[in-house]
Amino acid sequence: MSGLRLFALSALLFTALWLPSAAQQRQTVGVVLSGGGSSGLAHIGVLRALEENNIPIDYIAGTSAGALVGAMYASGYTPAEMERIALSDEFYNMAKGIIGEEYKYYFKTRDPDPTWLNVRFEIDSGLHASIPTNIVEPYGMDMGMIQFFSAPSAAAGNDFDSLMVPFRCIAADVADKKQVVWGKGDLCRAVRSSTTYPLYMRPIIVDGKMLFDGGLYNNFPSDVVLEDFFPDIINRQHGGHGQ
């Protein structure tokens, strides 16, 4: 066998042995996105920067606004698509509880009723003052969650590990004073619960528990990413600034 052919076979063998080991040695990356209201949408720019620098994201978790951005990325939305959505009038209306004209019939119109007059009588006729539990109506947000996440959630079998990127988000159980970690279930409800800031938006009830914004107990769920995924590197983003 000629020396040139022997060298070529040796190089091929080295390549075959080296490539799998190099792939195995790649460090896994987990990204954690905090809450922060509108400033939390700056996380979109962070995800764009990671992609532009060819840094893969193996796992992602978020709270509040970070849960919304993280869930969209895990569902397959690109940073460019998320930016277009965040800057759209539809997203503004969703955040402010403004219902589009095309949906008002479903939310504002009463069911057809043949009665001419409806008068309610109560045994206790005293006057009671009540404090409103929310500033904005949740209908726009609920419709947005369905639009963004119902299809990806169904495709993943409601298993967040089966999304495009394995995902976790955090909500708060205020009755038991503890965090709720979403890793399975309806992605729409998970993100909706994590983004429900107290008094601003009405909470949702899941399994008899009233859930609010996850930032009440864990605004930086890096511990959840470490416990569930154990990545080699955790990139923590707070309001667009990383650690």
Tab-separated table of C-alpha atoms in Angstrom:
chain	number	residue	atom	x	y	z
A	1	MET	CA	0.000	0.000	0.000
A	2	SER	CA	1.434	3.389	-1.012
A	3	GLY	CA	2.271	5.957	1.627
A	4	LEU	CA	-0.325	8.404	0.215
A	5	ARG	CA	-3.116	5.836	0.405
A	6	LEU	CA	-2.096	4.860	3.941
A	7	PHE	CA	-2.177	8.539	4.967
A	8	ALA	CA	-5.667	8.989	3.447
A	9	LEU	CA	-7.010	5.927	5.287
A	10	SER	CA	-5.447	7.143	8.532
A	11	ALA	CA	-7.026	10.603	8.094
A	12	LEU	CA	-10.438	9.042	7.375
A	13	LEU	CA	-10.200	6.857	10.487
A	14	PHE	CA	-9.201	9.854	12.618
A	15	THR	CA	-12.145	11.863	11.305
A	16	ALA	CA	-14.587	9.011	11.966
A	17	LEU	CA	-13.347	8.679	15.540
A	18	TRP	CA	-13.055	12.407	16.261
A	19	LEU	CA	-16.406	13.700	14.992
A	20	PRO	CA	-18.653	11.701	17.371
A	21	SER	CA	-16.440	12.558	20.335
A	22	ALA	CA	-16.517	16.259	19.394
A	23	ALA	CA	-20.308	16.178	19.190
A	24	GLN	CA	-20.486	14.475	22.562
A	25	GLN	CA	-18.210	17.097	24.108
A	26	ARG	CA	-20.380	20.067	23.054
A	27	GLN	CA	-21.578	21.834	26.158
A	28	THR	CA	-25.347	22.072	26.552
A	29	VAL	CA	-26.836	25.512	27.094
A	30	GLY	CA	-29.857	26.435	29.189
A	31	VAL	CA	-31.366	29.919	28.907
A	32	VAL	CA	-33.369	31.466	31.746
A	33	LEU	CA	-35.605	34.484	31.040
A	34	SER	CA	-36.925	36.562	33.926
A	35	GLY	CA	-40.051	38.646	34.230
A	36	GLY	CA	-40.077	42.391	33.869
A	37	GLY	CA	-43.181	43.546	32.022
A	38	SER	CA	-42.556	45.224	28.691
A	39	SER	CA	-38.787	45.255	29.344
A	40	GLY	CA	-38.973	41.473	29.406
A	41	LEU	CA	-39.570	41.556	25.662
A	42	ALA	CA	-35.911	42.560	25.354
A	43	HIS	CA	-35.262	38.842	25.759
A	44	ILE	CA	-36.117	38.531	22.064
A	45	GLY	CA	-32.941	40.449	21.230
A	46	VAL	CA	-30.906	38.146	23.464
A	47	LEU	CA	-32.214	35.072	21.648
A	48	ARG	CA	-31.410	36.743	18.327
A	49	ALA	CA	-27.845	37.469	19.493
A	50	LEU	CA	-27.332	33.871	20.600
A	51	GLU	CA	-28.504	32.585	17.225
A	52	GLU	CA	-26.323	35.065	15.306
A	53	ASN	CA	-23.311	33.830	17.264
A	54	ASN	CA	-24.194	30.185	16.537
A	55	ILE	CA	-24.840	29.403	20.188
A	56	PRO	CA	-27.446	26.632	20.326
A	57	ILE	CA	-30.160	26.706	22.990
A	58	ASP	CA	-30.818	23.252	24.374
A	59	TYR	CA	-33.247	24.211	27.164
A	60	ILE	CA	-35.235	27.305	28.034
A	61	ALA	CA	-37.274	28.478	31.006
A	62	GLY	CA	-38.995	31.705	31.937
A	63	THR	CA	-41.228	33.600	34.288
A	64	SER	CA	-43.900	36.165	33.366
A	65	ALA	CA	-42.777	38.028	30.211
A	66	GLY	CA	-39.854	35.626	30.039
A	67	ALA	CA	-42.304	32.722	30.015
A	68	LEU	CA	-44.123	34.244	27.044
A	69	VAL	CA	-40.923	34.782	25.055
A	70	GLY	CA	-39.484	31.414	26.091
A	71	ALA	CA	-42.651	29.536	25.174
A	72	MET	CA	-42.760	31.162	21.753
A	73	TYR	CA	-39.138	30.228	21.081
A	74	ALA	CA	-39.701	26.696	22.347
A	75	SER	CA	-42.739	26.478	20.039
A	76	GLY	CA	-40.628	27.269	16.987
A	77	TYR	CA	-41.114	31.025	16.553
A	78	THR	CA	-37.960	32.766	15.334
A	79	PRO	CA	-36.715	35.959	17.020
A	80	ALA	CA	-37.703	37.904	13.887
A	81	GLU	CA	-41.253	36.528	14.045
A	82	MET	CA	-41.508	37.286	17.751
A	83	GLU	CA	-40.313	40.842	17.186
A	84	ARG	CA	-42.964	41.416	14.516
A	85	ILE	CA	-45.643	40.092	16.867
A	86	ALA	CA	-44.427	42.200	19.817
A	87	LEU	CA	-44.521	45.386	17.726
A	88	SER	CA	-47.951	44.708	16.216
A	89	ASP	CA	-51.208	46.429	17.129
A	90	GLU	CA	-52.737	43.027	17.865
A	91	PHE	CA	-50.167	42.323	20.576
A	92	TYR	CA	-50.686	45.787	22.101
A	93	ASN	CA	-54.429	45.194	22.232
A	94	MET	CA	-53.887	41.773	23.760
A	95	ALA	CA	-51.719	43.210	26.561
A	96	LYS	CA	-54.211	46.010	27.242
A	97	GLY	CA	-57.244	43.751	27.249
A	98	ILE	CA	-58.705	45.320	24.109
A	99	ILE	CA	-60.840	42.886	22.131
A	100	GLY	CA	-60.725	43.037	18.342
A	101	GLU	CA	-63.976	43.790	16.555
A	102	GLU	CA	-64.005	40.315	15.026
A	103	TYR	CA	-64.134	38.711	18.478
A	104	LYS	CA	-66.510	41.044	20.293
A	105	TYR	CA	-69.578	39.028	19.368
A	106	TYR	CA	-68.246	35.979	21.204
A	107	PHE	CA	-67.308	37.860	24.367
A	108	LYS	CA	-69.727	40.763	24.611
A	109	THR	CA	-72.964	39.568	23.055
A	110	ARG	CA	-75.374	37.799	25.366
A	111	ASP	CA	-76.814	34.462	24.382
A	112	PRO	CA	-80.189	34.712	22.630
A	113	ASP	CA	-82.994	34.794	25.206
A	114	PRO	CA	-86.746	34.842	24.393
A	115	THR	CA	-87.732	36.483	27.685
A	116	TRP	CA	-88.965	40.098	27.664
A	117	LEU	CA	-88.015	40.951	31.211
A	118	ASN	CA	-85.608	39.440	33.681
A	119	VAL	CA	-85.749	40.583	37.324
A	120	ARG	CA	-83.537	39.074	40.035
A	121	PHE	CA	-84.710	38.780	43.630
A	122	GLU	CA	-82.346	37.922	46.461
A	123	ILE	CA	-83.139	37.143	50.077
A	124	ASP	CA	-80.282	39.355	51.236
A	125	SER	CA	-81.057	42.653	49.546
A	126	GLY	CA	-78.374	44.642	51.349
A	127	LEU	CA	-75.797	46.609	49.417
A	128	HIS	CA	-72.307	45.158	49.264
A	129	ALA	CA	-69.203	46.951	48.069
A	130	SER	CA	-66.696	44.910	46.089
A	131	ILE	CA	-63.109	45.550	45.031
A	132	PRO	CA	-62.302	44.745	41.385
A	133	THR	CA	-59.839	41.867	41.036
A	134	ASN	CA	-58.351	43.041	37.750
A	135	ILE	CA	-57.656	46.200	35.757
A	136	VAL	CA	-57.847	44.721	32.258
A	137	GLU	CA	-60.129	42.017	30.961
A	138	PRO	CA	-58.347	38.735	30.149
A	139	TYR	CA	-60.204	37.910	26.951
A	140	GLY	CA	-57.618	39.358	24.564
A	141	MET	CA	-54.776	37.624	26.368
A	142	ASP	CA	-56.652	34.322	26.407
A	143	MET	CA	-57.292	34.532	22.678
A	144	GLY	CA	-53.638	35.371	22.074
A	145	MET	CA	-52.467	32.377	24.089
A	146	ILE	CA	-54.721	30.089	22.079
A	147	GLN	CA	-53.458	31.589	18.834
A	148	PHE	CA	-49.777	31.272	19.771
A	149	PHE	CA	-49.635	27.998	21.654
A	150	SER	CA	-52.597	25.686	21.073
A	151	ALA	CA	-51.132	24.017	17.972
A	152	PRO	CA	-47.565	23.548	19.336
A	153	SER	CA	-48.965	22.225	22.620
A	154	ALA	CA	-51.144	19.688	20.821
A	155	ALA	CA	-48.289	18.632	18.527
A	156	ALA	CA	-46.070	18.038	21.578
A	157	GLY	CA	-48.757	15.999	23.318
A	158	ASN	CA	-48.839	18.616	26.085
A	159	ASP	CA	-45.322	17.532	27.079
A	160	PHE	CA	-43.011	20.549	27.253
A	161	ASP	CA	-39.964	18.316	26.744
A	162	SER	CA	-41.335	17.488	23.284
A	163	LEU	CA	-41.507	21.101	22.078
A	164	MET	CA	-38.884	22.364	19.618
A	165	VAL	CA	-36.813	23.282	22.701
A	166	PRO	CA	-37.571	21.684	26.108
A	167	PHE	CA	-39.290	24.348	28.204
A	168	ARG	CA	-40.333	25.201	31.755
A	169	CYS	CA	-42.332	28.131	33.102
A	170	ILE	CA	-43.211	29.267	36.596
A	171	ALA	CA	-46.523	30.332	38.132
A	172	ALA	CA	-47.380	31.203	41.739
A	173	ASP	CA	-49.862	29.392	43.961
A	174	VAL	CA	-50.683	32.208	46.387
A	175	ALA	CA	-52.878	30.044	48.626
A	176	ASP	CA	-50.080	27.602	49.424
A	177	LYS	CA	-47.377	30.277	49.016
A	178	LYS	CA	-45.245	28.283	46.599
A	179	GLN	CA	-44.159	28.183	42.985
A	180	VAL	CA	-45.761	25.942	40.382
A	181	VAL	CA	-43.395	24.541	37.757
A	182	TRP	CA	-45.077	23.787	34.454
A	183	GLY	CA	-43.437	20.988	32.482
A	184	LYS	CA	-46.572	19.279	31.176
A	185	GLY	CA	-50.142	20.233	30.410
A	186	ASP	CA	-51.798	22.917	28.325
A	187	LEU	CA	-49.102	25.372	27.210
A	188	CYS	CA	-51.711	28.128	26.806
A	189	ARG	CA	-52.766	27.854	30.451
A	190	ALA	CA	-49.176	27.552	31.643
A	191	VAL	CA	-48.048	30.793	30.016
A	192	ARG	CA	-51.300	32.556	30.890
A	193	SER	CA	-50.826	31.701	34.567
A	194	SER	CA	-47.184	32.780	34.556
A	195	THR	CA	-48.023	36.175	33.044
A	196	THR	CA	-50.968	36.959	35.339
A	197	TYR	CA	-49.748	39.947	37.346
A	198	PRO	CA	-51.848	40.394	40.515
A	199	LEU	CA	-54.651	42.979	40.238
A	200	TYR	CA	-53.697	43.758	36.645
A	201	MET	CA	-55.239	40.594	35.230
A	202	ARG	CA	-57.694	38.068	36.591
A	203	PRO	CA	-56.038	34.811	37.739
A	204	ILE	CA	-56.910	31.423	36.329
A	205	ILE	CA	-57.951	28.380	38.307
A	206	VAL	CA	-56.052	25.148	37.609
A	207	ASP	CA	-56.873	22.010	39.605
A	208	GLY	CA	-58.604	24.156	42.196
A	209	LYS	CA	-55.562	26.433	42.609
A	210	MET	CA	-55.603	30.169	41.897
A	211	LEU	CA	-52.445	30.907	39.901
A	212	PHE	CA	-50.686	34.233	39.461
A	213	ASP	CA	-47.455	35.620	37.990
A	214	GLY	CA	-44.541	33.307	38.770
A	215	GLY	CA	-42.323	36.251	39.652
A	216	LEU	CA	-43.975	36.375	43.066
A	217	TYR	CA	-41.879	33.372	44.157
A	218	ASN	CA	-39.266	32.706	41.481
A	219	ASN	CA	-38.479	35.434	38.986
A	220	PHE	CA	-35.218	33.763	37.930
A	221	PRO	CA	-35.893	30.017	37.630
A	222	SER	CA	-32.297	28.977	36.994
A	223	ASP	CA	-32.682	26.425	39.795
A	224	VAL	CA	-35.508	24.770	37.842
A	225	VAL	CA	-33.369	24.504	34.699
A	226	LEU	CA	-30.488	23.076	36.722
A	227	GLU	CA	-32.690	20.528	38.470
A	228	ASP	CA	-34.708	19.418	35.428
A	229	PHE	CA	-32.078	19.577	32.665
A	230	PHE	CA	-28.645	19.983	34.294
A	231	PRO	CA	-27.026	21.900	31.385
A	232	ASP	CA	-23.320	22.674	31.260
A	233	ILE	CA	-23.959	26.416	30.878
A	234	ILE	CA	-26.863	28.508	32.167
A	235	ASN	CA	-27.385	31.904	30.511
A	236	ARG	CA	-29.576	34.026	32.801
A	237	GLN	CA	-31.338	37.027	31.299
A	238	HIS	CA	-32.927	39.751	33.392
A	239	GLY	CA	-34.586	42.557	31.471
A	240	GLY	CA	-32.244	41.983	28.563
A	241	HIS	CA	-29.043	41.784	30.648
A	242	GLY	CA	-27.356	38.417	30.997
A	243	GLN	CA	-25.199	36.678	33.547
